[in-house]
XYZ file of C-alpha atoms in Angstrom:
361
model
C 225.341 100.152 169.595
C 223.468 102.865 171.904
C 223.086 100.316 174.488
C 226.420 99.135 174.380
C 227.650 102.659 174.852
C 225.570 103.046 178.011
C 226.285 99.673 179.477
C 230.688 100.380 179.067
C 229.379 104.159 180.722
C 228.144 102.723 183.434
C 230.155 99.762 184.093
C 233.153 102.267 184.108
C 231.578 104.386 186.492
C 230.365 101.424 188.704
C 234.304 101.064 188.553
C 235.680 104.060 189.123
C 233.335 104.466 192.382
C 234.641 105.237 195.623
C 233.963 103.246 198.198
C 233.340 104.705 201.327
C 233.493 102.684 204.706
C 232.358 104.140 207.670
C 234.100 103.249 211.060
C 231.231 102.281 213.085
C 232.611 103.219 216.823
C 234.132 106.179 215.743
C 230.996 107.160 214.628
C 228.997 106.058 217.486
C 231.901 108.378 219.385
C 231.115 111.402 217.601
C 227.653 111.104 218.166
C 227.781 110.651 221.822
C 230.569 113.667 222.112
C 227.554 115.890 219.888
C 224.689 114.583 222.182
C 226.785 115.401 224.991
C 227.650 118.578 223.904
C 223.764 119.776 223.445
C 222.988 118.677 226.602
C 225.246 120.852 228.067
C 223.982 123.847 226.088
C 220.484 122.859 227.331
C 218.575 124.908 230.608
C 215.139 124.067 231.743
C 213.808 126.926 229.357
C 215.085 125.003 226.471
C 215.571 121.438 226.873
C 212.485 120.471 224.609
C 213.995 122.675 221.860
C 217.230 120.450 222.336
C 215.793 117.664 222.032
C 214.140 118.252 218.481
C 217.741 120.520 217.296
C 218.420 118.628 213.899
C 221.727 116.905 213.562
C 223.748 117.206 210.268
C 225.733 115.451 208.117
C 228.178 117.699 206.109
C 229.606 116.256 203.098
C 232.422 117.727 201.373
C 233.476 116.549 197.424
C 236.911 116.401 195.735
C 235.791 118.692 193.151
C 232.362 120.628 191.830
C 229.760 118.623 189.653
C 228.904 119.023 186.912
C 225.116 119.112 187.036
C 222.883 119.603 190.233
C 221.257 116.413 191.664
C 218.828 115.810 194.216
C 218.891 113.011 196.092
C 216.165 111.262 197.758
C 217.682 109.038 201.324
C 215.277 107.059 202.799
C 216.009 106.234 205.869
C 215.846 103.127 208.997
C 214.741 105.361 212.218
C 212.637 108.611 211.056
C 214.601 112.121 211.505
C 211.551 114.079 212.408
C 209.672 114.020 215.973
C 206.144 113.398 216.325
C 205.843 117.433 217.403
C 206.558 118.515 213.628
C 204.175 119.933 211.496
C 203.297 118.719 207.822
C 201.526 120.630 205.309
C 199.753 119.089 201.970
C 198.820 120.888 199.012
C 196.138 119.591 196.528
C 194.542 119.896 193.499
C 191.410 121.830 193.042
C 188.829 118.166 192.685
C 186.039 119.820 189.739
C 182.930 120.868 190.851
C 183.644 121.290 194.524
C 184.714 124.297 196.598
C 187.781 124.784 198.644
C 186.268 123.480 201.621
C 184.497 120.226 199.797
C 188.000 119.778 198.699
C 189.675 120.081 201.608
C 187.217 117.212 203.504
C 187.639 114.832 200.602
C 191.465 114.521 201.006
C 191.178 114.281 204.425
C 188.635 111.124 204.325
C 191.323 110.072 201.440
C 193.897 110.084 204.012
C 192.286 109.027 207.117
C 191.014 105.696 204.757
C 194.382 104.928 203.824
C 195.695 105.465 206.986
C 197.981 108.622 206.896
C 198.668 110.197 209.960
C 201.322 112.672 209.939
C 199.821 115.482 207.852
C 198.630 118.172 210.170
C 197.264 120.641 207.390
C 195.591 120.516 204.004
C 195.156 123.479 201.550
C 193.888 123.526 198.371
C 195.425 125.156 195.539
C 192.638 127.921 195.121
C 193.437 128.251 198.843
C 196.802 128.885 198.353
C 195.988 131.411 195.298
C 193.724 133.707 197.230
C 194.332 133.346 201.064
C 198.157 133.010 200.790
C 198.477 135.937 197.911
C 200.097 138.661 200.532
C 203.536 138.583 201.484
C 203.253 138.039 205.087
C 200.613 135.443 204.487
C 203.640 133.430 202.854
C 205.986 134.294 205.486
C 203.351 132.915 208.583
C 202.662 129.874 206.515
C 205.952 129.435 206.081
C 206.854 129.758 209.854
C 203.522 127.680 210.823
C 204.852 124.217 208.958
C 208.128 122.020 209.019
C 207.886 120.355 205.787
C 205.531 120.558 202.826
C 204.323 118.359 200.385
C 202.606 118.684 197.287
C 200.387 117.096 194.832
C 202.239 115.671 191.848
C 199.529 117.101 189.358
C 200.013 120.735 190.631
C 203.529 120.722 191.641
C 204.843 122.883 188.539
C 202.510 125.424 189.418
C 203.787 125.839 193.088
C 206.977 127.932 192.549
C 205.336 130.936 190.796
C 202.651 131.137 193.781
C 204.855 130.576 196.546
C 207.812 132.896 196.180
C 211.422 132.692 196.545
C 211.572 132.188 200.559
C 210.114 128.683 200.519
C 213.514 127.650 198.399
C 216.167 129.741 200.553
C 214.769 128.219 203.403
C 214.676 125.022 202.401
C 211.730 123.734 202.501
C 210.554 122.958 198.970
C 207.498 121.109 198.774
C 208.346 117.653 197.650
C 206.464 115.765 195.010
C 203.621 112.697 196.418
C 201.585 110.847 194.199
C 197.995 110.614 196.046
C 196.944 108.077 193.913
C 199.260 105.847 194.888
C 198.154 102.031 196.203
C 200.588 102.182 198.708
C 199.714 105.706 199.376
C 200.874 105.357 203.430
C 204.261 104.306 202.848
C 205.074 106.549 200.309
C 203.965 109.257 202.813
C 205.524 108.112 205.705
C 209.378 107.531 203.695
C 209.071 111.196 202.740
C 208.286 112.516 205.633
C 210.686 110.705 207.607
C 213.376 110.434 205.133
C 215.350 113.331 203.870
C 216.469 114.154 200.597
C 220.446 115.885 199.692
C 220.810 119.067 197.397
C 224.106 118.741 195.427
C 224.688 121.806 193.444
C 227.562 123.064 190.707
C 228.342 125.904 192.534
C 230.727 124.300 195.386
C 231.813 121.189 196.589
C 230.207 121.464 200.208
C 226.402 120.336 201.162
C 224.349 119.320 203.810
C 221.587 117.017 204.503
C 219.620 116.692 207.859
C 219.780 112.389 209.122
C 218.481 112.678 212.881
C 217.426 115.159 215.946
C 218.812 115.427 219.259
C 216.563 113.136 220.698
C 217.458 109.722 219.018
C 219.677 107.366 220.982
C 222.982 107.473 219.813
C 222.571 103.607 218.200
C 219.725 105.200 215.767
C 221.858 108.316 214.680
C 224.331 105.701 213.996
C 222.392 103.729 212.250
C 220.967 106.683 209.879
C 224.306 108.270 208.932
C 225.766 104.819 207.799
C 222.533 104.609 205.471
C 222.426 108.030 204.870
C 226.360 107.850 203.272
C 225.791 104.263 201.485
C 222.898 105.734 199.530
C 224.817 109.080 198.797
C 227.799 107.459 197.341
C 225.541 105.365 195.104
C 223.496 107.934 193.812
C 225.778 111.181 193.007
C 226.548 110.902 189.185
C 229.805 111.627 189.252
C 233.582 109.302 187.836
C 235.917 108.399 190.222
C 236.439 109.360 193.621
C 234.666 111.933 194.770
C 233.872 112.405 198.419
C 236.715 114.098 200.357
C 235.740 114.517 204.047
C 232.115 113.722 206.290
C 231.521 115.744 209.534
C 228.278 115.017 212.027
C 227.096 118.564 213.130
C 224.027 120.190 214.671
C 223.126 123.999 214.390
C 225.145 125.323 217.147
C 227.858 122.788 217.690
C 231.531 122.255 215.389
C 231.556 120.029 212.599
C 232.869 116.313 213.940
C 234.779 114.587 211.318
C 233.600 110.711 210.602
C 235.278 110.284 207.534
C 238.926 111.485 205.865
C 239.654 110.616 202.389
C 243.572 109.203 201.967
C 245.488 110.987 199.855
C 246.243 108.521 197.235
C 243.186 109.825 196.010
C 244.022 112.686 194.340
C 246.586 109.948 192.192
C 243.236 108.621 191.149
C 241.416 111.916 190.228
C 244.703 112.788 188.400
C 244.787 109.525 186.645
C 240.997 109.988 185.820
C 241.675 112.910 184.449
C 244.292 111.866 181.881
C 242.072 109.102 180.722
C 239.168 111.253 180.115
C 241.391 113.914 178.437
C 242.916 110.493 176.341
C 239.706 109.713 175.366
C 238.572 113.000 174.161
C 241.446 113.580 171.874
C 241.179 110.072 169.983
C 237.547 111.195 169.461
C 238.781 114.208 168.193
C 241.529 112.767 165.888
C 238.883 109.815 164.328
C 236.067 112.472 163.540
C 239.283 114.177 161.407
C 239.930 110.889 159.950
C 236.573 110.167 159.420
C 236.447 113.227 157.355
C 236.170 112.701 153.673
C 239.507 114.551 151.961
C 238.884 116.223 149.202
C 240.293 114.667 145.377
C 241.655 116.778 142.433
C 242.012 115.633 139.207
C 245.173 116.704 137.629
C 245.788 116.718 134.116
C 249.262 115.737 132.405
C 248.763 119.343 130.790
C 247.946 121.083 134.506
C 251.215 118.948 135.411
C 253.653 121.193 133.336
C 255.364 124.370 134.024
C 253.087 127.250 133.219
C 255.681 130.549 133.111
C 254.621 133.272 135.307
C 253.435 136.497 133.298
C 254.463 139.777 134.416
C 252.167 142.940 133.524
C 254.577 145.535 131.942
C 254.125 149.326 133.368
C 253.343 151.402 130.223
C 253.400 154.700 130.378
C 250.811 156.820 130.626
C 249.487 159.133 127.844
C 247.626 161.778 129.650
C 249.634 165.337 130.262
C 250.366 166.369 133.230
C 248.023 169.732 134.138
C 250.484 172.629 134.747
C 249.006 174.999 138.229
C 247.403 177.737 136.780
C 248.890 180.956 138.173
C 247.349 183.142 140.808
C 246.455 186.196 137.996
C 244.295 183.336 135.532
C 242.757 182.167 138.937
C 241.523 185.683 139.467
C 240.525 186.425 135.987
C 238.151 182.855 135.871
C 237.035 183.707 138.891
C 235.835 187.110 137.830
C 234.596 186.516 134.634
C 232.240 183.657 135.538
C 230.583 186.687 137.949
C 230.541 189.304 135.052
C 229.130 186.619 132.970
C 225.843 186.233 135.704
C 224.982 190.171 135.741
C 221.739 190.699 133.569
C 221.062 192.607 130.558
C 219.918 195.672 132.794
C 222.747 195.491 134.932
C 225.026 195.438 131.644
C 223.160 198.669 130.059
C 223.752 200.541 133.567
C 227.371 199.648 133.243
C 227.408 200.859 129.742
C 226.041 204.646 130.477
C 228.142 205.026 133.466
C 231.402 204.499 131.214
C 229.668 206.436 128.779
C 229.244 209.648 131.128
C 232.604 208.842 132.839
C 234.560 209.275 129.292
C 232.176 212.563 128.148
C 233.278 214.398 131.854
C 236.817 213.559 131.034
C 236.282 214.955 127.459
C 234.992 218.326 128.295
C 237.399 218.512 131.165
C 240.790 218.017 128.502
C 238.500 221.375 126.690
């Protein structure tokens, strides 16, 4: 049943895709108008920084995703010049130092016949030589792309820092024992990969340089979009509008979405609410309903008893007045004076009454 699920899941998906066609010679246009465009920016200063200036696709979706995705885009002509610089990180091999490491990938890649990474650093390396901050930030600056061992990849992020990721450059995952170890190498480093995130519906991905021919940048975008569309998890229609850009030019439309799109997304939306709500109404009927057993004596009219107010046989306490407040209050105190105190008071009266007798004499 599991299966089944998954199989309708992706058949509708596979159904609600949208299919994107490319128009090939308004492409090729755009490119040629970009190309142009850098070569009038260029001087004799920087012409050979021209010529390696990255050129951009710029997709923009209907609506946000859901989850982030990466995607990987291999693609026909490779995107990076022979000039850039590629940087491999390793695993520590046991029992040998940094250096003994370092010579044993290289013979590893020089026998398989890898030729595009320029640099190789160990991950002890990396832990002690690359611990400062501006170590990071010049090894950062020093290298194009990075890759990384598969076995020590999770272990990258904490010694790297945060720049590495805001820049872009993320070292991407290679399996050096791989049979086809070459290939693998050579697809990553010439293909490019997309970052689709859930915080916007705009994002970027880098297909050529400014020194292709026009037919190769061509070529790449069309692959580049084909294996997009496939690969973004997402239902229905989803991509909106495709510019061709570089870093300093405008963004060059190549692709507009028609507007009876957004009758789709609606409609897509109304079947997925549809569906939601008869899931919610069988899980209610699905719920068992509680019985209660009723009794032909429950059945009849019980009469409703009524408590009857009795009243109550406690007297009501009068206010004492303020002369028997006084008196309590004084008595209590003449009641506290000790035995001494009371003999004091008894001479005192004593003399007091004798004066007044003699006195009347």
């Amino acid at each position: 049943m599991r299966m089944r699920a998954l199989g309708t899941r992706e058949a509708d998906s596979m159904a609600d895709r949208q299919e994107v066609t490319l128009d090939r010679a308004q492409v090729k246009k755009a490119v040629q108008a970009l190309q142009a465009f850098l070569k009038t920016k260029s001087t004799g200063e920087s012409l050979f920084l021209e010529d390696t200036q990255p050129i951009n696709l710029l997709f923009t979706l209907w609506k946000i995703p859901r989850e982030a995705q990466t995607i990987r885009i291999p693609l026909p002509h490779g995107q990076r010049p022979d000039t850039e610089e590629v940087c491999l990180f390793t695993r520590d091999e046991p029992k040998m130092s940094p250096d003994q490491t370092q010579r044993f990938y290289k013979k590893l890649l020089e026998e398989r016949g890898v030729k595009s990474i320029s640099e190789i650093i160990p991950f002890r390396t990396l832990k002690t030589e690359y611990k400062p901050y501006e170590a990071k930030r010049r090894l950062l600056g020093n290298f194009d792309m990075f890759l990384s061992d598969q076995r020590v990849r999770r272990l990258l992020p904490s010694h790297l820092g945060k720049h590495f990721y805001e820049r872009k450059k993320t070292p991407l995952s290679v399996d050096l024992q791989s049979k086809h170890l070459a290939r693998d190498i050579q697809r990553m480093v010439q293909g490019t990969s997309l970052t689709v995130t859930n915080k916007g519906c705009c994002c970027m991905a880098r297909i050529a340089h400014a020194g292709m021919t026009a037919d190769e940048v061509t070529a790449n975008i069309e692959a580049a979009v084909q294996t997009v569309v496939a690969k973004l998890r997402a239902k229905g229609p989803m991509m909106k509008v495709i510019h061709v850009k570089s870093q300093t030019s405008v963004a060059l439309p190549i692709y507009t979405s028609d507007l009876s799109h957004i009758s789709v997304l609606a409609a897509s939306k109304n079947r997925d609410a549809s569906r939601k709500k008869g899931k919610k109404n069988q899980t209610e009927e699905e719920k068992p309903k509680p019985t209660v057993e009723t009794n032909e004596e429950e059945e009849e009219d019980i009469p409703q008893l009524v408590p009857i107010e009795t009243p109550s046989k406690k007297p009501k306490l009068e206010k004492p007045s303020r002369k028997n407040r006084i008196q309590k209050a004084v008595k209590p105190a003449a009641a506290k004076k000790s035995p001494k105190a009371q003999s004091r008071a008894g001479r005192k009266t004593e003399l007091k009454g004798r004066r007044r007798g003699l006195k009347g004499k």
